[in-house]
mmCIF file of C-alpha atoms and ligand atoms in Angstrom:
data_model
loop_
_atom_site.group_PDB
_atom_site.id
_atom_site.type_symbol
_atom_site.label_atom_id
_atom_site.label_comp_id
_atom_site.label_asym_id
_atom_site.label_seq_id
_atom_site.Cartn_x
_atom_site.Cartn_y
_atom_site.Cartn_z
ATOM 1 C CA MET A 618 -66.719 -138.887 -6.625
ATOM 2 C CA SER A 619 -63.743 -140.592 -5.043
ATOM 3 C CA ARG A 620 -62.736 -138.035 -2.422
ATOM 4 C CA ILE A 621 -63.137 -139.363 1.081
ATOM 5 C CA THR A 622 -62.523 -138.003 4.571
ATOM 6 C CA LEU A 623 -59.875 -139.474 6.826
ATOM 7 C CA ARG A 624 -62.560 -140.366 9.351
ATOM 8 C CA GLN A 625 -64.613 -142.418 6.980
ATOM 9 C CA LEU A 626 -61.583 -144.152 5.514
ATOM 10 C CA LEU A 627 -60.011 -145.026 8.864
ATOM 11 C CA ASP A 628 -63.346 -146.204 10.286
ATOM 12 C CA HIS A 629 -63.451 -148.708 7.425
ATOM 13 C CA ALA A 630 -59.825 -149.682 8.079
ATOM 14 C CA ALA A 631 -60.571 -150.258 11.774
ATOM 15 C CA GLU A 632 -63.656 -152.346 11.029
ATOM 16 C CA ASN A 633 -61.573 -154.502 8.691
ATOM 17 C CA ALA A 634 -58.260 -154.535 10.618
ATOM 18 C CA TYR A 635 -55.988 -152.870 8.078
ATOM 19 C CA ALA A 636 -54.103 -149.565 7.747
ATOM 20 C CA VAL A 637 -53.819 -147.009 4.965
ATOM 21 C CA PRO A 638 -50.450 -145.628 3.887
ATOM 22 C CA ALA A 639 -50.323 -141.833 3.740
ATOM 23 C CA PHE A 640 -47.892 -140.956 0.978
ATOM 24 C CA ASN A 641 -46.331 -137.503 0.781
ATOM 25 C CA MET A 642 -46.694 -135.813 -2.563
ATOM 26 C CA SER A 643 -45.367 -132.553 -3.942
ATOM 27 C CA ASN A 644 -45.436 -133.001 -7.706
ATOM 28 C CA MET A 645 -47.349 -134.550 -10.589
ATOM 29 C CA GLU A 646 -44.999 -137.508 -11.031
ATOM 30 C CA GLN A 647 -45.448 -138.618 -7.412
ATOM 31 C CA GLY A 648 -49.225 -138.165 -7.652
ATOM 32 C CA LEU A 649 -49.496 -140.220 -10.837
ATOM 33 C CA ALA A 650 -47.195 -142.960 -9.519
ATOM 34 C CA ILE A 651 -49.016 -143.298 -6.194
ATOM 35 C CA MET A 652 -52.406 -143.425 -7.918
ATOM 36 C CA ALA A 653 -51.189 -145.962 -10.498
ATOM 37 C CA ALA A 654 -50.168 -148.177 -7.577
ATOM 38 C CA ALA A 655 -53.483 -147.637 -5.772
ATOM 39 C CA ASP A 656 -55.297 -148.562 -8.979
ATOM 40 C CA ALA A 657 -53.197 -151.696 -9.522
ATOM 41 C CA ALA A 658 -53.697 -152.781 -5.895
ATOM 42 C CA GLY A 659 -57.374 -151.778 -5.728
ATOM 43 C CA ALA A 660 -56.451 -149.817 -2.602
ATOM 44 C CA PRO A 661 -57.826 -146.631 -1.047
ATOM 45 C CA VAL A 662 -55.073 -144.115 -0.421
ATOM 46 C CA ILE A 663 -54.149 -141.025 1.561
ATOM 47 C CA LEU A 664 -52.231 -138.389 -0.401
ATOM 48 C CA GLN A 665 -50.664 -135.831 1.892
ATOM 49 C CA ALA A 666 -48.993 -132.503 1.310
ATOM 50 C CA SER A 667 -46.751 -130.827 3.855
ATOM 51 C CA ARG A 668 -46.360 -127.070 4.161
ATOM 52 C CA GLY A 669 -43.093 -127.510 2.262
ATOM 53 C CA ALA A 670 -44.919 -129.366 -0.515
ATOM 54 C CA ARG A 671 -47.568 -126.637 -0.728
ATOM 55 C CA ALA A 672 -44.885 -123.947 -0.988
ATOM 56 C CA TYR A 673 -43.053 -125.976 -3.636
ATOM 57 C CA ALA A 674 -46.010 -126.902 -5.828
ATOM 58 C CA ASN A 675 -48.391 -123.977 -5.191
ATOM 59 C CA ASP A 676 -51.839 -124.607 -3.666
ATOM 60 C CA VAL A 677 -53.643 -124.004 -6.945
ATOM 61 C CA VAL A 678 -51.501 -126.566 -8.764
ATOM 62 C CA LEU A 679 -52.017 -129.081 -5.961
ATOM 63 C CA ALA A 680 -55.790 -128.491 -5.947
ATOM 64 C CA LYS A 681 -56.042 -129.048 -9.714
ATOM 65 C CA LEU A 682 -53.737 -132.062 -9.483
ATOM 66 C CA ILE A 683 -56.037 -133.666 -6.915
ATOM 67 C CA ASP A 684 -59.019 -132.912 -9.180
ATOM 68 C CA ALA A 685 -57.201 -134.589 -12.067
ATOM 69 C CA LEU A 686 -56.201 -137.674 -10.083
ATOM 70 C CA VAL A 687 -59.728 -138.105 -8.774
ATOM 71 C CA GLU A 688 -61.096 -137.784 -12.306
ATOM 72 C CA ILE A 689 -58.615 -140.323 -13.721
ATOM 73 C CA TYR A 690 -59.286 -142.855 -10.930
ATOM 74 C CA PRO A 691 -62.943 -142.332 -9.908
ATOM 75 C CA HIS A 692 -63.136 -145.815 -8.358
ATOM 76 C CA ILE A 693 -60.253 -145.219 -5.893
ATOM 77 C CA PRO A 694 -61.208 -143.524 -2.591
ATOM 78 C CA VAL A 695 -58.673 -140.714 -2.056
ATOM 79 C CA CYS A 696 -58.229 -138.770 1.160
ATOM 80 C CA MET A 697 -56.336 -135.518 0.563
ATOM 81 C CA HIS A 698 -54.621 -134.628 3.810
ATOM 82 C CA LEU A 699 -52.553 -131.727 5.147
ATOM 83 C CA ASP A 700 -49.391 -133.074 6.813
ATOM 84 C CA HIS A 701 -48.130 -131.219 9.920
ATOM 85 C CA GLY A 702 -50.284 -128.095 9.805
ATOM 86 C CA ASN A 703 -48.809 -125.526 12.207
ATOM 87 C CA ASP A 704 -51.725 -123.139 12.784
ATOM 88 C CA LEU A 705 -55.397 -122.479 12.095
ATOM 89 C CA ALA A 706 -54.803 -120.529 8.865
ATOM 90 C CA THR A 707 -52.733 -123.317 7.291
ATOM 91 C CA CYS A 708 -55.573 -125.739 7.985
ATOM 92 C CA VAL A 709 -58.279 -123.382 6.690
ATOM 93 C CA THR A 710 -56.479 -122.709 3.406
ATOM 94 C CA ALA A 711 -55.910 -126.443 2.863
ATOM 95 C CA ILE A 712 -59.657 -127.018 3.203
ATOM 96 C CA GLN A 713 -60.300 -124.155 0.764
ATOM 97 C CA HIS A 714 -58.168 -126.050 -1.747
ATOM 98 C CA GLY A 715 -60.098 -129.310 -1.511
ATOM 99 C CA PHE A 716 -58.321 -131.183 1.290
ATOM 100 C CA THR A 717 -60.682 -133.589 3.083
ATOM 101 C CA SER A 718 -58.477 -133.918 6.144
ATOM 102 C CA VAL A 719 -55.967 -131.779 8.032
ATOM 103 C CA MET A 720 -53.320 -132.443 10.634
ATOM 104 C CA MET A 721 -52.998 -129.830 13.344
ATOM 105 C CA ASP A 722 -49.585 -130.583 14.816
ATOM 106 C CA GLY A 723 -49.794 -128.702 18.092
ATOM 107 C CA SER A 724 -46.956 -130.734 19.610
ATOM 108 C CA LEU A 725 -44.825 -127.847 18.344
ATOM 109 C CA ARG A 726 -45.542 -124.110 18.511
ATOM 110 C CA GLU A 727 -46.449 -122.122 15.354
ATOM 111 C CA ASP A 728 -42.744 -121.824 14.435
ATOM 112 C CA GLY A 729 -42.723 -125.592 13.851
ATOM 113 C CA THR A 730 -39.618 -126.089 15.986
ATOM 114 C CA THR A 731 -40.404 -125.245 19.638
ATOM 115 C CA PRO A 732 -42.058 -127.993 21.723
ATOM 116 C CA ALA A 733 -45.474 -126.822 22.971
ATOM 117 C CA ASP A 734 -47.125 -127.547 26.313
ATOM 118 C CA TYR A 735 -50.331 -129.558 26.709
ATOM 119 C CA ALA A 736 -52.591 -126.524 27.164
ATOM 120 C CA TYR A 737 -51.439 -124.902 23.920
ATOM 121 C CA ASN A 738 -51.683 -128.167 21.954
ATOM 122 C CA ALA A 739 -55.160 -129.023 23.228
ATOM 123 C CA ALA A 740 -56.527 -125.491 22.679
ATOM 124 C CA ILE A 741 -55.268 -125.024 19.097
ATOM 125 C CA THR A 742 -56.248 -128.559 18.120
ATOM 126 C CA ARG A 743 -59.780 -128.066 19.525
ATOM 127 C CA GLN A 744 -60.085 -124.851 17.524
ATOM 128 C CA VAL A 745 -59.113 -126.632 14.303
ATOM 129 C CA VAL A 746 -61.462 -129.550 15.035
ATOM 130 C CA ASP A 747 -64.427 -127.177 15.525
ATOM 131 C CA MET A 748 -63.680 -125.377 12.261
ATOM 132 C CA ALA A 749 -62.908 -128.498 10.186
ATOM 133 C CA HIS A 750 -65.804 -130.604 11.429
ATOM 134 C CA ALA A 751 -68.240 -127.828 10.524
ATOM 135 C CA ALA A 752 -67.000 -128.295 6.962
ATOM 136 C CA GLY A 753 -67.146 -132.107 7.141
ATOM 137 C CA VAL A 754 -63.350 -132.351 7.163
ATOM 138 C CA SER A 755 -61.402 -134.678 9.488
ATOM 139 C CA VAL A 756 -58.574 -133.771 11.854
ATOM 140 C CA GLU A 757 -55.429 -135.576 12.997
ATOM 141 C CA GLY A 758 -53.722 -134.295 16.146
ATOM 142 C CA GLU A 759 -50.337 -135.144 17.638
ATOM 143 C CA LEU A 760 -49.326 -135.625 21.234
ATOM 144 C CA GLY A 761 -45.651 -136.102 22.087
ATOM 145 C CA VAL A 762 -42.753 -134.815 20.013
ATOM 146 C CA LEU A 763 -41.245 -136.864 17.183
ATOM 147 C CA GLY A 764 -37.576 -137.586 17.664
ATOM 148 C CA SER A 765 -34.916 -140.183 18.326
ATOM 149 C CA LEU A 766 -34.803 -142.119 21.588
ATOM 150 C CA GLU A 767 -31.163 -142.913 20.726
ATOM 151 C CA THR A 768 -29.965 -139.304 20.593
ATOM 152 C CA GLY A 769 -32.747 -137.337 22.282
ATOM 153 C CA MET A 770 -32.802 -135.066 19.253
ATOM 154 C CA GLY A 771 -36.000 -133.964 17.589
ATOM 155 C CA ASP A 772 -36.104 -134.347 13.866
ATOM 156 C CA GLN A 773 -35.766 -131.570 11.349
ATOM 157 C CA GLU A 774 -37.241 -131.953 7.883
ATOM 158 C CA ASP A 775 -37.341 -128.804 5.757
ATOM 159 C CA GLY A 776 -37.482 -126.572 8.814
ATOM 160 C CA HIS A 777 -40.186 -128.601 10.587
ATOM 161 C CA GLY A 778 -39.320 -130.454 13.800
ATOM 162 C CA ALA A 779 -37.943 -129.787 17.264
ATOM 163 C CA THR A 780 -34.424 -128.356 17.309
ATOM 164 C CA GLU A 781 -33.651 -128.785 21.007
ATOM 165 C CA LYS A 782 -32.627 -131.925 22.908
ATOM 166 C CA LEU A 783 -35.767 -133.618 24.177
ATOM 167 C CA SER A 784 -36.467 -135.610 27.328
ATOM 168 C CA GLN A 785 -37.808 -139.181 27.219
ATOM 169 C CA ALA A 786 -41.082 -137.784 28.584
ATOM 170 C CA GLN A 787 -41.384 -135.482 25.570
ATOM 171 C CA LEU A 788 -40.379 -138.212 23.103
ATOM 172 C CA LEU A 789 -42.928 -140.760 24.331
ATOM 173 C CA THR A 790 -46.657 -140.034 24.249
ATOM 174 C CA ASP A 791 -48.119 -140.561 27.694
ATOM 175 C CA PRO A 792 -51.122 -142.955 27.413
ATOM 176 C CA GLU A 793 -53.061 -141.263 30.218
ATOM 177 C CA GLU A 794 -52.531 -137.831 28.656
ATOM 178 C CA ALA A 795 -53.535 -139.265 25.262
ATOM 179 C CA GLU A 796 -56.902 -140.253 26.680
ATOM 180 C CA ARG A 797 -57.396 -136.724 28.021
ATOM 181 C CA PHE A 798 -56.219 -135.160 24.739
ATOM 182 C CA VAL A 799 -58.712 -137.089 22.614
ATOM 183 C CA ALA A 800 -61.538 -136.146 24.991
ATOM 184 C CA ASP A 801 -60.454 -132.479 25.110
ATOM 185 C CA THR A 802 -60.004 -132.059 21.348
ATOM 186 C CA GLY A 803 -62.365 -134.466 19.543
ATOM 187 C CA VAL A 804 -59.684 -135.443 16.980
ATOM 188 C CA ASP A 805 -60.452 -138.192 14.482
ATOM 189 C CA ALA A 806 -56.934 -139.644 14.582
ATOM 190 C CA LEU A 807 -53.976 -139.319 16.914
ATOM 191 C CA ALA A 808 -50.303 -139.278 15.934
ATOM 192 C CA VAL A 809 -48.165 -140.920 18.591
ATOM 193 C CA ALA A 810 -44.509 -140.305 19.483
ATOM 194 C CA MET A 811 -42.568 -143.482 20.276
ATOM 195 C CA GLY A 812 -39.131 -143.093 18.741
ATOM 196 C CA THR A 813 -39.771 -142.673 15.018
ATOM 197 C CA SER A 814 -38.507 -139.615 13.206
ATOM 198 C CA HIS A 815 -38.690 -138.196 9.695
ATOM 199 C CA GLY A 816 -36.050 -138.748 7.046
ATOM 200 C CA ALA A 817 -33.524 -141.488 6.261
ATOM 201 C CA TYR A 818 -31.588 -141.463 9.558
ATOM 202 C CA LYS A 819 -33.955 -142.950 12.119
ATOM 203 C CA PHE A 820 -31.913 -145.639 13.864
ATOM 204 C CA THR A 821 -28.224 -146.600 13.922
ATOM 205 C CA ARG A 822 -29.086 -150.302 14.247
ATOM 206 C CA LYS A 823 -32.044 -152.582 13.706
ATOM 207 C CA PRO A 824 -34.545 -151.031 16.114
ATOM 208 C CA ASP A 825 -35.584 -152.898 19.246
ATOM 209 C CA GLY A 826 -37.957 -151.858 22.021
ATOM 210 C CA ASP A 827 -35.385 -149.473 23.529
ATOM 211 C CA VAL A 828 -35.421 -147.175 20.505
ATOM 212 C CA LEU A 829 -38.790 -147.991 18.916
ATOM 213 C CA ALA A 830 -41.299 -148.145 21.738
ATOM 214 C CA MET A 831 -44.197 -150.038 20.148
ATOM 215 C CA THR A 832 -45.448 -150.745 23.670
ATOM 216 C CA VAL A 833 -46.561 -147.097 23.791
ATOM 217 C CA ILE A 834 -48.919 -147.768 20.873
ATOM 218 C CA GLU A 835 -50.230 -150.852 22.627
ATOM 219 C CA ALA A 836 -50.841 -148.978 25.883
ATOM 220 C CA ILE A 837 -52.645 -146.127 24.104
ATOM 221 C CA HIS A 838 -54.787 -148.540 22.091
ATOM 222 C CA LYS A 839 -55.843 -150.250 25.337
ATOM 223 C CA ARG A 840 -57.102 -146.949 26.717
ATOM 224 C CA LEU A 841 -58.493 -145.635 23.430
ATOM 225 C CA PRO A 842 -59.707 -148.660 21.442
ATOM 226 C CA ASN A 843 -61.898 -146.474 19.207
ATOM 227 C CA THR A 844 -59.263 -143.862 18.312
ATOM 228 C CA HIS A 845 -57.387 -144.267 15.062
ATOM 229 C CA LEU A 846 -53.631 -144.137 15.734
ATOM 230 C CA VAL A 847 -51.078 -142.702 13.312
ATOM 231 C CA MET A 848 -47.424 -143.639 12.913
ATOM 232 C CA HIS A 849 -45.245 -140.866 11.476
ATOM 233 C CA GLY A 850 -41.686 -141.381 10.267
ATOM 234 C CA SER A 851 -42.563 -144.904 9.157
ATOM 235 C CA SER A 852 -40.407 -145.403 6.094
ATOM 236 C CA SER A 853 -38.471 -148.663 6.150
ATOM 237 C CA VAL A 854 -35.427 -147.134 4.392
ATOM 238 C CA PRO A 855 -34.738 -150.221 2.239
ATOM 239 C CA GLU A 856 -31.050 -151.114 2.206
ATOM 240 C CA GLU A 857 -31.161 -151.977 -1.512
ATOM 241 C CA LEU A 858 -32.241 -148.422 -2.355
ATOM 242 C CA ARG A 859 -29.405 -146.964 -0.274
ATOM 243 C CA ARG A 860 -26.913 -149.245 -2.061
ATOM 244 C CA GLU A 861 -28.329 -148.365 -5.480
ATOM 245 C CA ILE A 862 -28.057 -144.641 -4.763
ATOM 246 C CA ASN A 863 -24.491 -144.995 -3.475
ATOM 247 C CA ALA A 864 -23.501 -147.210 -6.410
ATOM 248 C CA HIS A 865 -24.340 -144.315 -8.729
ATOM 249 C CA GLY A 866 -22.603 -141.420 -7.043
ATOM 250 C CA GLY A 867 -24.843 -140.883 -4.008
ATOM 251 C CA ASP A 868 -23.777 -140.753 -0.379
ATOM 252 C CA ILE A 869 -26.388 -142.095 2.036
ATOM 253 C CA LYS A 870 -24.764 -143.265 5.266
ATOM 254 C CA PRO A 871 -25.612 -146.655 6.835
ATOM 255 C CA THR A 872 -28.984 -146.402 8.582
ATOM 256 C CA TRP A 873 -32.128 -148.259 9.653
ATOM 257 C CA GLY A 874 -35.779 -147.441 9.164
ATOM 258 C CA VAL A 875 -38.954 -148.900 10.673
ATOM 259 C CA PRO A 876 -39.230 -152.626 9.813
ATOM 260 C CA LEU A 877 -42.518 -153.643 8.185
ATOM 261 C CA GLU A 878 -43.123 -156.231 10.917
ATOM 262 C CA GLU A 879 -43.141 -153.441 13.537
ATOM 263 C CA ILE A 880 -45.738 -151.539 11.511
ATOM 264 C CA ARG A 881 -47.833 -154.710 11.244
ATOM 265 C CA ARG A 882 -47.571 -155.036 15.010
ATOM 266 C CA GLY A 883 -48.892 -151.477 15.257
ATOM 267 C CA ILE A 884 -51.767 -152.326 12.909
ATOM 268 C CA ARG A 885 -52.798 -155.105 15.307
ATOM 269 C CA HIS A 886 -52.985 -152.399 17.999
ATOM 270 C CA GLY A 887 -55.000 -149.594 16.433
ATOM 271 C CA VAL A 888 -52.591 -148.015 13.912
ATOM 272 C CA ARG A 889 -54.689 -147.066 10.884
ATOM 273 C CA LYS A 890 -52.585 -144.418 9.099
ATOM 274 C CA VAL A 891 -48.896 -144.928 8.308
ATOM 275 C CA ASN A 892 -46.886 -141.966 6.992
ATOM 276 C CA ILE A 893 -44.385 -142.649 4.223
ATOM 277 C CA ASP A 894 -42.307 -140.024 2.448
ATOM 278 C CA THR A 895 -38.633 -141.006 2.601
ATOM 279 C CA ASP A 896 -39.027 -144.430 0.920
ATOM 280 C CA LEU A 897 -40.644 -142.791 -2.113
ATOM 281 C CA ARG A 898 -37.894 -140.154 -2.239
ATOM 282 C CA LEU A 899 -35.198 -142.853 -2.069
ATOM 283 C CA ALA A 900 -36.929 -144.913 -4.758
ATOM 284 C CA ALA A 901 -37.193 -141.970 -7.154
ATOM 285 C CA THR A 902 -33.610 -140.877 -6.510
ATOM 286 C CA SER A 903 -32.187 -144.378 -7.007
ATOM 287 C CA ALA A 904 -33.985 -144.743 -10.356
ATOM 288 C CA ILE A 905 -32.919 -141.292 -11.552
ATOM 289 C CA ARG A 906 -29.284 -141.881 -10.585
ATOM 290 C CA ARG A 907 -29.283 -145.327 -12.217
ATOM 291 C CA THR A 908 -30.828 -144.021 -15.443
ATOM 292 C CA LEU A 909 -28.541 -141.024 -15.752
ATOM 293 C CA ALA A 910 -25.447 -143.090 -14.946
ATOM 294 C CA GLY A 911 -26.424 -145.626 -17.613
ATOM 295 C CA THR A 912 -27.218 -143.009 -20.269
ATOM 296 C CA PRO A 913 -24.978 -140.001 -19.532
ATOM 297 C CA GLY A 914 -26.031 -138.281 -22.762
ATOM 298 C CA GLU A 915 -29.722 -138.227 -21.769
ATOM 299 C CA PHE A 916 -31.235 -134.819 -21.093
ATOM 300 C CA ASP A 917 -34.982 -135.382 -21.576
ATOM 301 C CA PRO A 918 -36.454 -135.339 -18.020
ATOM 302 C CA ARG A 919 -39.234 -137.685 -19.111
ATOM 303 C CA LYS A 920 -36.629 -140.378 -19.779
ATOM 304 C CA TYR A 921 -35.476 -140.449 -16.148
ATOM 305 C CA LEU A 922 -38.721 -139.401 -14.468
ATOM 306 C CA LYS A 923 -40.624 -142.329 -15.983
ATOM 307 C CA PRO A 924 -38.342 -144.936 -14.304
ATOM 308 C CA ALA A 925 -38.560 -142.859 -11.136
ATOM 309 C CA MET A 926 -42.367 -143.143 -11.246
ATOM 310 C CA GLU A 927 -42.096 -146.898 -11.754
ATOM 311 C CA ALA A 928 -39.790 -147.167 -8.719
ATOM 312 C CA VAL A 929 -42.215 -145.105 -6.599
ATOM 313 C CA LYS A 930 -45.075 -147.340 -7.720
ATOM 314 C CA VAL A 931 -43.174 -150.470 -6.611
ATOM 315 C CA GLN A 932 -42.710 -149.000 -3.109
ATOM 316 C CA CYS A 933 -46.389 -148.063 -2.860
ATOM 317 C CA LEU A 934 -47.486 -151.544 -3.928
ATOM 318 C CA GLN A 935 -45.310 -153.081 -1.207
ATOM 319 C CA LYS A 936 -46.979 -150.905 1.438
ATOM 320 C CA PHE A 937 -50.511 -151.617 0.190
ATOM 321 C CA ASP A 938 -49.743 -155.342 0.435
ATOM 322 C CA ALA A 939 -47.997 -155.163 3.797
ATOM 323 C CA PHE A 940 -50.683 -153.029 5.474
ATOM 324 C CA GLY A 941 -53.685 -154.999 4.160
ATOM 325 C CA THR A 942 -54.936 -152.036 2.086
ATOM 326 C CA ALA A 943 -54.901 -153.900 -1.241
ATOM 327 C CA GLY A 944 -58.347 -154.883 -2.453
ATOM 328 C CA GLN A 945 -60.243 -152.619 -0.023
ATOM 329 C CA ALA A 946 -61.169 -149.813 -2.453
ATOM 330 C CA GLU A 947 -64.269 -151.459 -3.889
ATOM 331 C CA ARG A 948 -65.606 -152.245 -0.408
ATOM 332 C CA ILE A 949 -65.857 -148.584 0.636
ATOM 333 C CA ARG A 950 -68.923 -146.436 0.042
ATOM 334 C CA GLU A 951 -67.943 -142.844 0.577
ATOM 335 C CA LYS A 952 -70.178 -140.031 1.788
ATOM 336 C CA PRO A 953 -70.091 -136.408 0.583
ATOM 337 C CA LEU A 954 -68.541 -133.772 2.880
ATOM 338 C CA SER A 955 -72.003 -132.304 3.577
ATOM 339 C CA ALA A 956 -73.104 -135.641 5.041
ATOM 340 C CA MET A 957 -69.891 -135.834 7.076
ATOM 341 C CA ALA A 958 -70.480 -132.294 8.415
ATOM 342 C CA LEU A 959 -73.941 -133.337 9.608
ATOM 343 C CA ALA A 960 -72.499 -136.511 11.158
ATOM 344 C CA TYR A 961 -69.977 -134.579 13.262
HETATM 345 O O1 LIG B 1173 -43.381 -134.281 7.520
HETATM 346 C C1 LIG B 1173 -42.437 -134.793 6.949
HETATM 347 C C2 LIG B 1173 -42.457 -135.175 5.548
HETATM 348 O O2 LIG B 1173 -41.355 -135.974 5.228
HETATM 349 C C3 LIG B 1173 -42.581 -133.982 4.653
HETATM 350 O O3 LIG B 1173 -41.369 -133.413 4.394
HETATM 351 O O4 LIG B 1173 -41.630 -130.949 4.684
HETATM 352 O O5 LIG B 1173 -39.836 -131.932 3.231
HETATM 353 O O6 LIG B 1173 -42.212 -131.989 2.501
HETATM 354 P P1 LIG B 1173 -41.248 -131.973 3.667
HETATM 355 P P1 LIG B 1174 -40.713 -140.753 6.665
HETATM 356 O O1 LIG B 1174 -39.669 -139.684 6.602
HETATM 357 O O2 LIG B 1174 -40.290 -141.896 7.521
HETATM 358 O O3 LIG B 1174 -41.141 -141.230 5.318
HETATM 359 O O4 LIG B 1174 -41.994 -140.135 7.386
HETATM 360 C C1 LIG B 1174 -42.845 -139.236 6.717
HETATM 361 C C2 LIG B 1174 -43.825 -138.591 7.639
HETATM 362 O O5 LIG B 1174 -44.011 -138.973 8.773
HETATM 363 C C3 LIG B 1174 -44.580 -137.447 7.104
HETATM 364 O O6 LIG B 1174 -45.410 -136.861 8.057
HETATM 365 ZN ZN1 LIG B 1175 -44.750 -136.613 10.033
#
């Protein structure tokens, strides 16, 4: 039994001063590659599926895939998490399919694009927490809207993300309000807005404090030392992957991601979950482009998906090392969901 709740996993991470990468997954190849890396690193891991991933893969396929991964790697604690849930039903159906954690992203309205006010966010998140905790499942909430401090634009990823220009107040989580939000909702983890955004185009230059406000994390951690903080949009967007893609017919414009040292700074100030999707996408794409360019006659998908899985594994290993997750798997004793339900 290697399924674990987010709460239990992040409690262990907090006690031992590390963070757990939450890798987005929407197919078998990603799942196998991430788990092969977790196994090689001896690291617990968070696998997360967005609404887009669930629509792509089908909930039943995802549920059976999680079962398979857990069976193949029984010694690796795996938290299966819903990324950016938009309403109660999305969270309920994730739990019905074996997820041990859900994110209720009430920073946006149900349409996934309109910024919500505090009252809406707190009320819907509280509702999800009451439902999920009764089932022993953990909940991540979000306060503040993800988006760029450079442009004021919210980010859009597969239809999710604010579409309107946002104010600095919306783009930066207010520490005082964060304290109130955690008390009002009872969330297990809190996603913070401080200038990161989803996708490859986060910053036009190496980020400094003007565009990546790590001080917001520090201020929130001071007020909420026992709340697990979450950094979204935390891919580093490695320059070598961009070059490799472009060298083989791709067109990724110059860009910057979140440097690993900034994430490590966050980990010293309460960040326990770090969301990574883009780096794995770039790694897979660079390997596929390289393989197909080198062997133009190849048409067996296994021949280019295998190198893609290797490239994804390399990225995962780097994160497990950088975040201090490597070697922690064997130190965790997980509890069944029934015990977690009683503990809530
Ligand atoms: O939440 C953002 C992740 O990158 C997921 O993206 O909705 O395209 O699966 P997606
Ligand atoms: P990236 O696009 O930076 O990988 O962020 C993913 C994310 O935050 C998913 O919720
Ligand atoms: Zn996100």
